[in-house]
XYZ file of C-alpha atoms in Angstrom:
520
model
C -1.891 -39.115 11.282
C -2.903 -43.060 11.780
C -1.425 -45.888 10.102
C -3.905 -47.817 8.501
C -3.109 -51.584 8.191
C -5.564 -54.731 6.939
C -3.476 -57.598 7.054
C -6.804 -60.083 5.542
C -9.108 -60.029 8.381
C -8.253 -57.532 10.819
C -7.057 -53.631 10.999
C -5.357 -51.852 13.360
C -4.442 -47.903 14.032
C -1.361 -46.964 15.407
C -0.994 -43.469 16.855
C 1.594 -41.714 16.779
C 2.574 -43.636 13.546
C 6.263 -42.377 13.244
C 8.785 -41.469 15.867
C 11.433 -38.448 15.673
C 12.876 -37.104 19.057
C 15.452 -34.229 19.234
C 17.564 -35.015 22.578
C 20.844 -34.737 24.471
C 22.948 -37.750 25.784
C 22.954 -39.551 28.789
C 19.020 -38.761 29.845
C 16.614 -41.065 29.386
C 12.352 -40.150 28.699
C 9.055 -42.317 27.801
C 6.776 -42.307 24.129
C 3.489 -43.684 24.642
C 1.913 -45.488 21.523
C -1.972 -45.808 21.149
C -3.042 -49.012 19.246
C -7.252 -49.301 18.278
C -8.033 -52.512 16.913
C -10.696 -51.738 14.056
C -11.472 -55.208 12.766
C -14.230 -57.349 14.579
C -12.207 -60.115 15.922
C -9.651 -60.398 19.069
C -6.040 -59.687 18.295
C -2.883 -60.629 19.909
C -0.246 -58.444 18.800
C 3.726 -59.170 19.190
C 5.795 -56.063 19.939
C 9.263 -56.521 18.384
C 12.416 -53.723 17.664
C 14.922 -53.030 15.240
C 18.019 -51.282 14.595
C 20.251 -49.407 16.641
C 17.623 -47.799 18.682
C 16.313 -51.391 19.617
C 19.410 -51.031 22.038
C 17.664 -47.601 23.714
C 14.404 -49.037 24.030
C 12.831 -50.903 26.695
C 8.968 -51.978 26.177
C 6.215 -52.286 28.748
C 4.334 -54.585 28.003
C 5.636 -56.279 24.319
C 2.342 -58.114 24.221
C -1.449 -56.553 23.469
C -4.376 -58.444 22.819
C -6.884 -56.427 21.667
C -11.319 -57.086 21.404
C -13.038 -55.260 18.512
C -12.609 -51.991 18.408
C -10.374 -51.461 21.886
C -7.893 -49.659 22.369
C -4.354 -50.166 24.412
C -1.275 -48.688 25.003
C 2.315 -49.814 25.433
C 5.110 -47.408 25.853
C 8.852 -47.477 25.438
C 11.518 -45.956 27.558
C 14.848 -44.541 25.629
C 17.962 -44.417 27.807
C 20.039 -42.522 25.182
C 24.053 -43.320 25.924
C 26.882 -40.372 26.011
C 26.512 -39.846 21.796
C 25.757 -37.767 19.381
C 24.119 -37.833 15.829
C 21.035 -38.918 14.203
C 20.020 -42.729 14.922
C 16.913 -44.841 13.347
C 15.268 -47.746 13.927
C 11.516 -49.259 14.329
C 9.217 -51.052 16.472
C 7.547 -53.899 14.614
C 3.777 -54.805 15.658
C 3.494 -57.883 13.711
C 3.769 -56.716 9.947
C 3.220 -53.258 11.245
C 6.158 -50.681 11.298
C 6.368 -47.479 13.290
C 9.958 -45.582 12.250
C 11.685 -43.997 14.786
C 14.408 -41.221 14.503
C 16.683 -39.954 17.047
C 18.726 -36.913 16.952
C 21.270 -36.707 19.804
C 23.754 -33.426 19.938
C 24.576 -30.674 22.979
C 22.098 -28.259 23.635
C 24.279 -25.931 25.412
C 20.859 -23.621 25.968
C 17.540 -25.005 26.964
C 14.761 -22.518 25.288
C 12.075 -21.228 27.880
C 8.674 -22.929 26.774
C 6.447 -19.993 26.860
C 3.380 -19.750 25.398
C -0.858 -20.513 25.631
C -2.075 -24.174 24.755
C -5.697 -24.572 24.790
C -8.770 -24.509 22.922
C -9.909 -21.571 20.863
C -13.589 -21.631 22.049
C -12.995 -22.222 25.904
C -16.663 -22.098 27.285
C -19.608 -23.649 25.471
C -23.504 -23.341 26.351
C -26.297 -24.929 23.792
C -30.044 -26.001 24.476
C -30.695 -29.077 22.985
C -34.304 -30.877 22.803
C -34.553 -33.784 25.035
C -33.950 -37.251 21.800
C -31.698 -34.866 20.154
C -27.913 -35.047 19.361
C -25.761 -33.330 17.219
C -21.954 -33.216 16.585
C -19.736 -29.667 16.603
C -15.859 -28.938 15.999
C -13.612 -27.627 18.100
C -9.842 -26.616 17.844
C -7.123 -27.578 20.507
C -4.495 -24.694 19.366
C -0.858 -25.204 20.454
C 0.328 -21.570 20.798
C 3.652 -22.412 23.061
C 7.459 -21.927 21.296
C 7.712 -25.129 21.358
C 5.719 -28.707 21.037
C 3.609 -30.468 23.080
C 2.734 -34.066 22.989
C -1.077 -34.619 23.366
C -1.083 -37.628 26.076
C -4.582 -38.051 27.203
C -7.792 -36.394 28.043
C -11.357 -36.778 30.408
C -14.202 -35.432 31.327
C -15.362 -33.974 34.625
C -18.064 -31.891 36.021
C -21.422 -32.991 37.470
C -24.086 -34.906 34.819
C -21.577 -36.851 33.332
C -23.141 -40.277 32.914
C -20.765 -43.002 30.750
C -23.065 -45.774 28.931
C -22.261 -48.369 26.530
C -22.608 -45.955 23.578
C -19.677 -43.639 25.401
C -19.890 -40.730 27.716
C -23.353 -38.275 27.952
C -24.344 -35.628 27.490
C -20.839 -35.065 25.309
C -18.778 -36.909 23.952
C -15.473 -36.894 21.854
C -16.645 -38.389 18.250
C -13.089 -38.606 16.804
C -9.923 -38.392 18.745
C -6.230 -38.430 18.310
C -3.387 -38.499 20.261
C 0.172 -37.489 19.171
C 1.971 -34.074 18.960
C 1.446 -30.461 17.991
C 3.960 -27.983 17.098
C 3.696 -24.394 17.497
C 1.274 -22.504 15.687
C -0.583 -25.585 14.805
C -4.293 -27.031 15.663
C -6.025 -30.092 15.922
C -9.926 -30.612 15.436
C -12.060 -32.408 17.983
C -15.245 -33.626 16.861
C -17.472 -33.526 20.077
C -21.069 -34.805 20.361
C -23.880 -32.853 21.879
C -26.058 -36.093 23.053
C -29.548 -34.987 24.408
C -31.295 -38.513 25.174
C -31.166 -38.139 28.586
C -33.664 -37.001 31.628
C -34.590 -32.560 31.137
C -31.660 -31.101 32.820
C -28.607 -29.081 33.168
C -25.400 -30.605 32.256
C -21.581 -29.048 33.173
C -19.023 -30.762 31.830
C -15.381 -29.839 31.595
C -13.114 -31.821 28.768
C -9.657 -31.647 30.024
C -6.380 -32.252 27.573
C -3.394 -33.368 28.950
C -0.021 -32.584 26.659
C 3.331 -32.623 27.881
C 6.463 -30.095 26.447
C 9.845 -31.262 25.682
C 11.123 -30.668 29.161
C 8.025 -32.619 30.865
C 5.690 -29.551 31.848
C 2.232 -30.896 32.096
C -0.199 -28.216 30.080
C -3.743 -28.631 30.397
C -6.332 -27.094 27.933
C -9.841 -27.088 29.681
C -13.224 -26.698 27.778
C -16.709 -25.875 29.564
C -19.514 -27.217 28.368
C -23.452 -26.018 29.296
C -25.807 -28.495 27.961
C -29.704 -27.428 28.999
C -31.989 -30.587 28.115
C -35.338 -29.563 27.483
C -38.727 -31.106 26.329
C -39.124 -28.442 23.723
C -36.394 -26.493 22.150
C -36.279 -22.750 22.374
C -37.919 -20.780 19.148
C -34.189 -20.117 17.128
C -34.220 -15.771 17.518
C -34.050 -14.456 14.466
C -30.678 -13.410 13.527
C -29.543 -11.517 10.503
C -25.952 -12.445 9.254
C -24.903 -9.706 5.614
C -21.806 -10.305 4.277
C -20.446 -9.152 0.824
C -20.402 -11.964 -1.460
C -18.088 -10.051 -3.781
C -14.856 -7.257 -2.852
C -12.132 -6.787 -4.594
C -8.815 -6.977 -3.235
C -7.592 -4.231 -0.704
C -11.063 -2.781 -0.449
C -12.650 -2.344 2.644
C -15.734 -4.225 3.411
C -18.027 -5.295 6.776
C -19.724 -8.222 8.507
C -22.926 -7.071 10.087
C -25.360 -9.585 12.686
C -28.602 -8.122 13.256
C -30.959 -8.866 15.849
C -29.185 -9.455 18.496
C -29.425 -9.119 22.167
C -27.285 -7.311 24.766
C -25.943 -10.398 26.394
C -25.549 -12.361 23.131
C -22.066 -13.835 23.129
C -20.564 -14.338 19.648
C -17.439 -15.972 19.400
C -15.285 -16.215 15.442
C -11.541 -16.544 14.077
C -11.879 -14.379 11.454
C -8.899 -15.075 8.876
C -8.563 -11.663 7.912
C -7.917 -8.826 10.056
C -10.671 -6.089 11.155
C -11.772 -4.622 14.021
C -15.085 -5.668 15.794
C -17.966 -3.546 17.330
C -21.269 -3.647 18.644
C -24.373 -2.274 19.838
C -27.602 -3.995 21.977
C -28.451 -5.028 18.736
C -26.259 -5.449 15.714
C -22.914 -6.302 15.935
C -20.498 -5.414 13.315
C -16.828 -6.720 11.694
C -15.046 -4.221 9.729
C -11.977 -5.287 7.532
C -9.881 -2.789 5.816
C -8.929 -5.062 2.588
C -7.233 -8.298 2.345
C -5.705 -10.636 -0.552
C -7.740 -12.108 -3.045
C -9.015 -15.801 -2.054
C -12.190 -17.338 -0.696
C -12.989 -16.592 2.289
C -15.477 -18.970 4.668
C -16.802 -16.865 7.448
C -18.627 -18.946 10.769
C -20.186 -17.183 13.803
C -20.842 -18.836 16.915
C -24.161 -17.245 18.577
C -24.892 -18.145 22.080
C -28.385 -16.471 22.627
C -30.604 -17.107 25.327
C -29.222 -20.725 25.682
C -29.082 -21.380 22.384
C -26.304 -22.253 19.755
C -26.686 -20.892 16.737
C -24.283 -21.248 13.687
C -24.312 -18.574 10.715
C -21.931 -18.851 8.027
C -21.107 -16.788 4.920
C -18.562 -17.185 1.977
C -16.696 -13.677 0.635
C -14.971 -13.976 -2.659
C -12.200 -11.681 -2.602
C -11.474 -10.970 -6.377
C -8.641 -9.252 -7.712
C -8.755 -5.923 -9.299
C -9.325 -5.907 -12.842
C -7.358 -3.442 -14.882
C -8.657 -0.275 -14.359
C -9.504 1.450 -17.909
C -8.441 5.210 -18.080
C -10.562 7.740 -19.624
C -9.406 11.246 -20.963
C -10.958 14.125 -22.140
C -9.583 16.009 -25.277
C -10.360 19.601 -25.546
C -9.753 22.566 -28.870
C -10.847 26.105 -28.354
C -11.476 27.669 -31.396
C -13.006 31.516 -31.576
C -13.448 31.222 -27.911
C -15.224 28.410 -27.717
C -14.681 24.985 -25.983
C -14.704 21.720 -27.556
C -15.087 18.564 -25.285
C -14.654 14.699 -26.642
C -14.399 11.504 -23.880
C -12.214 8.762 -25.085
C -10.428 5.882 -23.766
C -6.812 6.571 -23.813
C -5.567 3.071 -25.233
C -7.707 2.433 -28.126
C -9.264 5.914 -28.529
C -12.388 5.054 -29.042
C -14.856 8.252 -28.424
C -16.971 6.993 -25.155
C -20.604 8.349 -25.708
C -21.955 7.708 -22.420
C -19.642 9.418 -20.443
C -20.999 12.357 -18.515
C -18.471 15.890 -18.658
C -18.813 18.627 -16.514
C -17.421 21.695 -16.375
C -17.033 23.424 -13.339
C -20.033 21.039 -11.914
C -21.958 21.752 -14.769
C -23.009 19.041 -17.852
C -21.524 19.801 -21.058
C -23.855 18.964 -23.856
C -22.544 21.043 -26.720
C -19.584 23.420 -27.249
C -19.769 26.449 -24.502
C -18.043 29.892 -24.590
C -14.805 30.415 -22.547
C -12.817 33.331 -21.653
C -9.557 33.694 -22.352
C -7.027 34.045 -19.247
C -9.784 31.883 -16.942
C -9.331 28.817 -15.603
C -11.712 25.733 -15.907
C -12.287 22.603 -14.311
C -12.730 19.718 -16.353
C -14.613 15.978 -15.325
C -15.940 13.171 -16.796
C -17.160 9.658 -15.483
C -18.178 6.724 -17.317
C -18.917 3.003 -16.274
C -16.158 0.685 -16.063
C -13.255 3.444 -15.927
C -11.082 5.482 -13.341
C -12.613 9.132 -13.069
C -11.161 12.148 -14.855
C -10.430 15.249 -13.179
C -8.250 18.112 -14.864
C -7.465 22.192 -14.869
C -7.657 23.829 -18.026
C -6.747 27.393 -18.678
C -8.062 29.219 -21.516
C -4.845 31.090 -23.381
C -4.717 34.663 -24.319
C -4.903 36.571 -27.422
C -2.021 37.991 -28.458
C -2.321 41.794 -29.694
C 0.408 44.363 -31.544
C 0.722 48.122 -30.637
C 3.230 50.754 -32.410
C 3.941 55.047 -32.501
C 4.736 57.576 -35.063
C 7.544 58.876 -35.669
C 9.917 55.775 -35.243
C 12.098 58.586 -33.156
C 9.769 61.150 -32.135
C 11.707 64.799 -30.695
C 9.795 67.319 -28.205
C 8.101 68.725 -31.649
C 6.900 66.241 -32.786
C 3.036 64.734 -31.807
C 2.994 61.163 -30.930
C 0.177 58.911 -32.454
C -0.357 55.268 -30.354
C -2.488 52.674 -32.248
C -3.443 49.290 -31.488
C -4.740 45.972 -33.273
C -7.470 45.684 -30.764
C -9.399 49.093 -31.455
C -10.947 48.987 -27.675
C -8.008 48.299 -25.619
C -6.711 50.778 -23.287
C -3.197 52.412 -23.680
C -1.395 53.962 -20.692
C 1.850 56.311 -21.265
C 4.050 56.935 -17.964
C 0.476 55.444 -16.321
C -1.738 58.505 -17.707
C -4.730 57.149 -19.920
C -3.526 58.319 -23.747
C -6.880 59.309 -25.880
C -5.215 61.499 -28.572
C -1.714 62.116 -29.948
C -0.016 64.133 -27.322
C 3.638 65.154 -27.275
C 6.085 64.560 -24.748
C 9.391 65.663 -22.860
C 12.749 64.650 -23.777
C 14.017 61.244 -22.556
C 12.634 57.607 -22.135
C 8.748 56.909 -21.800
C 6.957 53.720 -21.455
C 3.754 52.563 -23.312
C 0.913 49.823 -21.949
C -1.637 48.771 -23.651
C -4.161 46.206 -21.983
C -7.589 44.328 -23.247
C -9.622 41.395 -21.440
C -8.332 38.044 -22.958
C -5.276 39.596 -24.398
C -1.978 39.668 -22.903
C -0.321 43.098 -21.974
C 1.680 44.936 -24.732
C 4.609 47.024 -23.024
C 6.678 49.544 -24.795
C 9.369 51.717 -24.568
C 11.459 54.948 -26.284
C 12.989 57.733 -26.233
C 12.055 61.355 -27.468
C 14.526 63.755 -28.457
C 15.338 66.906 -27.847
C 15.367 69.751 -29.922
C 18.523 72.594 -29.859
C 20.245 75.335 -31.751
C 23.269 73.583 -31.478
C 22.526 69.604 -32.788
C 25.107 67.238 -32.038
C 27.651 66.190 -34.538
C 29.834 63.209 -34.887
C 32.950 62.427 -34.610
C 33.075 62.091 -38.854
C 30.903 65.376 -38.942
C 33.435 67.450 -36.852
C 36.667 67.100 -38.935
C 34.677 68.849 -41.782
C 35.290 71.734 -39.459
C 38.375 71.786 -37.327
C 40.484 71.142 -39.912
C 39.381 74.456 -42.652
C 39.321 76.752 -39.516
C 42.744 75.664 -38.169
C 44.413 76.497 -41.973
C 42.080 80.006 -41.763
C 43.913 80.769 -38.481
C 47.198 79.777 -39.578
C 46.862 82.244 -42.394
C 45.850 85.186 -40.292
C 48.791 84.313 -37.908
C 51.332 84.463 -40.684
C 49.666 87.584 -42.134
C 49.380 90.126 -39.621
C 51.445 88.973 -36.285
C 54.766 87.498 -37.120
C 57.175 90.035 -37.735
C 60.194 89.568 -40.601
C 63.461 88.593 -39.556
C 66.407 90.497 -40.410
C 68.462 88.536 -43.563
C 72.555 88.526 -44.107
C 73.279 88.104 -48.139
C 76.303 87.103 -48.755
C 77.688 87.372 -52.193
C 80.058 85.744 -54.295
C 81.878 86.960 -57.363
C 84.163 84.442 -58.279
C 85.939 86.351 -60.673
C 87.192 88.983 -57.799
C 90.636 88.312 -56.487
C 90.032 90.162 -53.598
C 88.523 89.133 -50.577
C 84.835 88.330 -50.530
C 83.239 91.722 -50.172
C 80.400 91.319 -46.885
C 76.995 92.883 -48.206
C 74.649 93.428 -45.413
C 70.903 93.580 -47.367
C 68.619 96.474 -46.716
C 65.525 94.858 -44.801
C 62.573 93.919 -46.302
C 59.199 93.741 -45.754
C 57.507 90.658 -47.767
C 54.175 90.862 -48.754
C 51.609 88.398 -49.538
C-alpha cells in the first residue's frame, strides 16, 4: 500500500506506509523505508520522530533530497530495551506520517519458518517481433508460516542492457516493496521490451525478502525473450469451456491443437485433475460453488506466448420440480395421468413408459404382475416407480354344512373356471369322503387362493349322546333294576310282634308271629 501525499506542488510515496513489529526485549533489528518523489521538482525532505518509539529509533540518514521521480531510502534501527507491551509512535517526513507499532512480550518458542516463497510461474519463454513490447503479470506468492519482508530485487543473466527508459529486454513496470504474510501474493507488472538488435535474451529477476528471524529467501524468475524480425504465425489453439454449470456438477476445460512439447502453465481456482494427450489437453473439475469463475492459460508453443482465457458462470441449482404419475385400474385396465406434484397440474408433454414402452392410451394389465412405471418431462426430476397389479378376490363353499361318510360333497366356486383341489387330488364332481378333516383349494390366474377346511363325520349304530341326552337313560333303568332286585332276590326277614293288652293284669304275654311272605 503507498501513501499518497500532494502537499501544493510536489508528491511523494512512501513504502511501507505503516509500521507494526512483533518482538522480544533487549534485541535490536533494521526497517528500511522506500521514498519516490512523484512531482517534477527537487525535494529536500526532513526526517523527524515521535513518541515513545522516537527513543528506539536511530535514523541513517534524516535528510533526502530527492530529483523528479527518484527514489531513496533511509532506514531506522530499533534497539528495543528489557520491556514488554505494545508501544507507538511515528516518523514524520515533513507533513508526512508513517505510524509505527511495537509489540514487545516473551516468546518463550521461536516457530520454525518453513515454507516455499517464490513466484508461481518460475520460467518464462515468449517470441516477440523486433519494435514490439508488451506488459504481463506475474505473482510473487509467499507460501512460508510466517512473513517475509520484500527488501529488494535485480536482474541478471546475459542481454541485459539498462537505458534511460529502464532495463531491456524486461523490465519491472510497477513495483513495491514491503511485506507479505503467509498465504498471500503480490503482482509484478513486467515488460516484455523488443526494440532491441534480433536476439536471444536470458534474464533472471531475483527477489530478495527477509523472515522474522533474518533468513534471506530468494524467489528467482527465468525469462527467454527470442527477438525476431518477423513474429512466428500464432498456432492455432482451441480453448472450450462451459459458459454455464450449475453448482456441484461436473464439467471440463479442453485446449485443442496442441503440440507434444507445448508447456501450459494455470492456477485454476477450483479443483480438478489435469490430463493430456500430443494434442489436446484437458481439465476436469468435479463441481464447485456457485460464483464466476475467470479461467487464463499460459501456452508456451514453439517460442511463443500465447494467452487464452474463458469465464464459467457457476449458477446455483434451481429448484428441481417433481413430477408424479397417478395410476387407477379399473376392469383390468391401466390408467396413466403425469402431473406436477405441487400444483397438480396434468403435464401433457411428458413421455410415460411402461416397462420401456410409450403409453398412449389405457393398456391391459394382469392382475398379480408387476409393472414398471416412467415418465420424463422438461424442466423436472425423472419418475421411476413399481406398480403391482392386485388380485381378484373369489368365494368358494360345500354342501352339506357338516357332511358324514354318506353323504356326497358338492364344491362350487364364484369363478366358474378355477380349479379346486381336495387333499391335492383335482375335484371334477361331487365325490364323498372318509371320516375326519379335509382341506379344499381353489386357484384362478389373477385371483388369490381360496383355502378351506372341515370335517366329515362318521356314521355308526351306536351315535354319540350327550351328557343331557344320557340321564334320559341311566336314571329309568337304575329304578327298573331296583325293582327287580326287591322283587325276586331279597329274601323276608323274620318279624317279632309284640302285643299289648292293657287291660290284662298279667304279664305281657310274648307272641312270636308266624312268618310271612309279602307280596307285591
Amino acid at each position: 500500500m503507498f501513501l499518497l501525499i500532494i502537499p501544493s506542488a510536489f508528491a511523494i510515496k512512501v513504502n511501507p506506509s505503516s509500521l507494526y513489529e512483533k518482538t522480544q526485549p533487549n534485541i535490536y533489528f533494521k526497517r528500511y523505508f522506500n521514498v519516490t518523489n512523484d512531482g517534477n521538482s527537487t525535494l529536500t525532505l526532513y526526517i523527524s520522530k515521535q513518541g515513545i518509539v522516537a527513543d528506539w529509533c536511530t535514523l541513517e540518514p534524516s535528510v533526502l533530497t530527492l530529483d523528479p521521480n527518484q527514489t531513496k531510502s533511509f532506514y531506522c534501527l530499533f534497539i528495543i530495551p528489557n520491556t514488554q507491551g505494545i508501544f507507538q509512535g511515528a516518523l514524520l517526513l515533513d507533513s508526512t506520517t508513517i505510524p509505527i507499532t511495537i509489540e514487545v512480550s516473551n516468546i518463550t518458542q521461536v516457530e520454525e519458518e518453513t515454507g516455499v516463497f517464490d513466484f508461481l510461474t518460475t520460467s518464462y519463454g515468449v517470441s516477440i517481433q523486433q519494435g514490439y513490447k508488451f506488459v504481463k503479470s506475474f505473482y510473487l506468492r509467499n507460501d512460508m508460516n510466517v512473513r517475509v519482508e520484500v527488501k529488494d530485487f535485480n536482474f541478471i543473466g546475459t542481454g541485459y542492457i539498462v537505458t534511460p527508459e529502464g532495463g531491456k529486454p524486461v523490465r519491472i513496470e510497477a513495483w513495491e516493496l514491503g511485506y507479505l504474510e503467509p498465504g498471500e501474493e503480490k503482482v509484478i507488472d513486467v515488460t516484455i521490451d523488443g526494440n532491441l538488435p534480433v536476439g536471444t535474451y536470458k534474464v533472471v529477476l531475483e527477489v530478495i525478502g527477509l523472515t522474522p528471524s533474518k533468513k534471506k529467501v530468494v524467489a528467482d524468475l527465468s525469462f527467454t525473450i527470442n527477438i525476431v524480425e518477423e513474429a512466428s504465425p500464432i498456432p492455432t489453439l482451441k480453448l472450450t469451456c462451459p459458459e454455464e454449470v450449475y453448482e456441484g456438477d461436473a464439467f471440463s476445460i479442453y485446449l485443442e491443437n496442441i503440440k507434444p512439447d507445448t508447456k501450459i502453465f494455470y492456477s485454476m481456482p477450483f479443483a480438478g485433475k489435469e490430463t493430456r494427450t500430443s494434442t489436446r489437453w484437458q481439465f476436469d473439475c468435479p463441481g464447485t460453488s456457485s460464483g464466476t469463475y475467470n479461467i487464463t492459460l499460459l501456452i508456451l508453443q514453439e517460442d511463443s506466448l500465447i494467452t487464452k482465457e474463458c469465464v464459467i458462470n457457476v449458477k446455483k441449482k434451481p429448484t428441481p420440480k417433481i413430477l408424479i404419475v397417478e395410476y387407477r385400474i379399473e376392469n383390468d385396465t391401466l390408467y396413466l395421468t403425469a402431473k406436477d406434484q405441487y400444483s397438480g397440474e396434468v403435464l401433457e408433454d411428458a413421455v410415460i413408459k411402461v416397462d420401456g414402452a410409450t403409453y398412449e392410451e389405457p393398456i391391459k394389465v394382469t392382475p398379480g404382475k408387476t409393472y414398471l412405471i416412467t415418465a420424463s418431462c422438461s424442466g423436472y426430476e425423472p419418475f421411476s416407480r413399481e406398480i403391482r397389479v392386485p388380485l381378484k378376490m373369489m368365494t368358494c363353499t360345500y354342501e352339506p354344512k357338516e357332511p358324514k361318510t354318506t353323504d356326497k360333497i358338492i364344491i362350487t366356486c364364484s369363478v366358474e373356471d378355477a380349479k379346486i383341489y381336495v387333499d391335492n387330488q383335482l375335484y371334477t364332481e361331487p365325490i364323498k369322503l372318509k371320516a375326519g378333516t379335509h382341506r379344499i383349494l381353489a386357484q384362478r390366474e389373477g385371483y388369490r387362493d381360496v383355502e378351506l377346511t372341515f370335517n366329515v363325520k362318521g356314521v355308526s349304530l351306536f351315535p354319540k349322546l350327550n351328557l343331557s341326552d344320557l340321564w334320559y337313560i341311566v336314571i329309568p333303568a337304575l329304578l327298573i333294576i331296583g325293582l327287580i332286585y326287591f322283587k325276586w332276590f331279597r329274601k323276608p326277614k323274620e318279624r317279632v310282634e309284640v302285643k299289648y293288652y292293657p287291660k290284662l293284669t298279667g304279664p305281657l304275654e310274648k307272641v312270636r308271629g308266624k312268618r310271612e311272605e309279602e307280596e307285591e
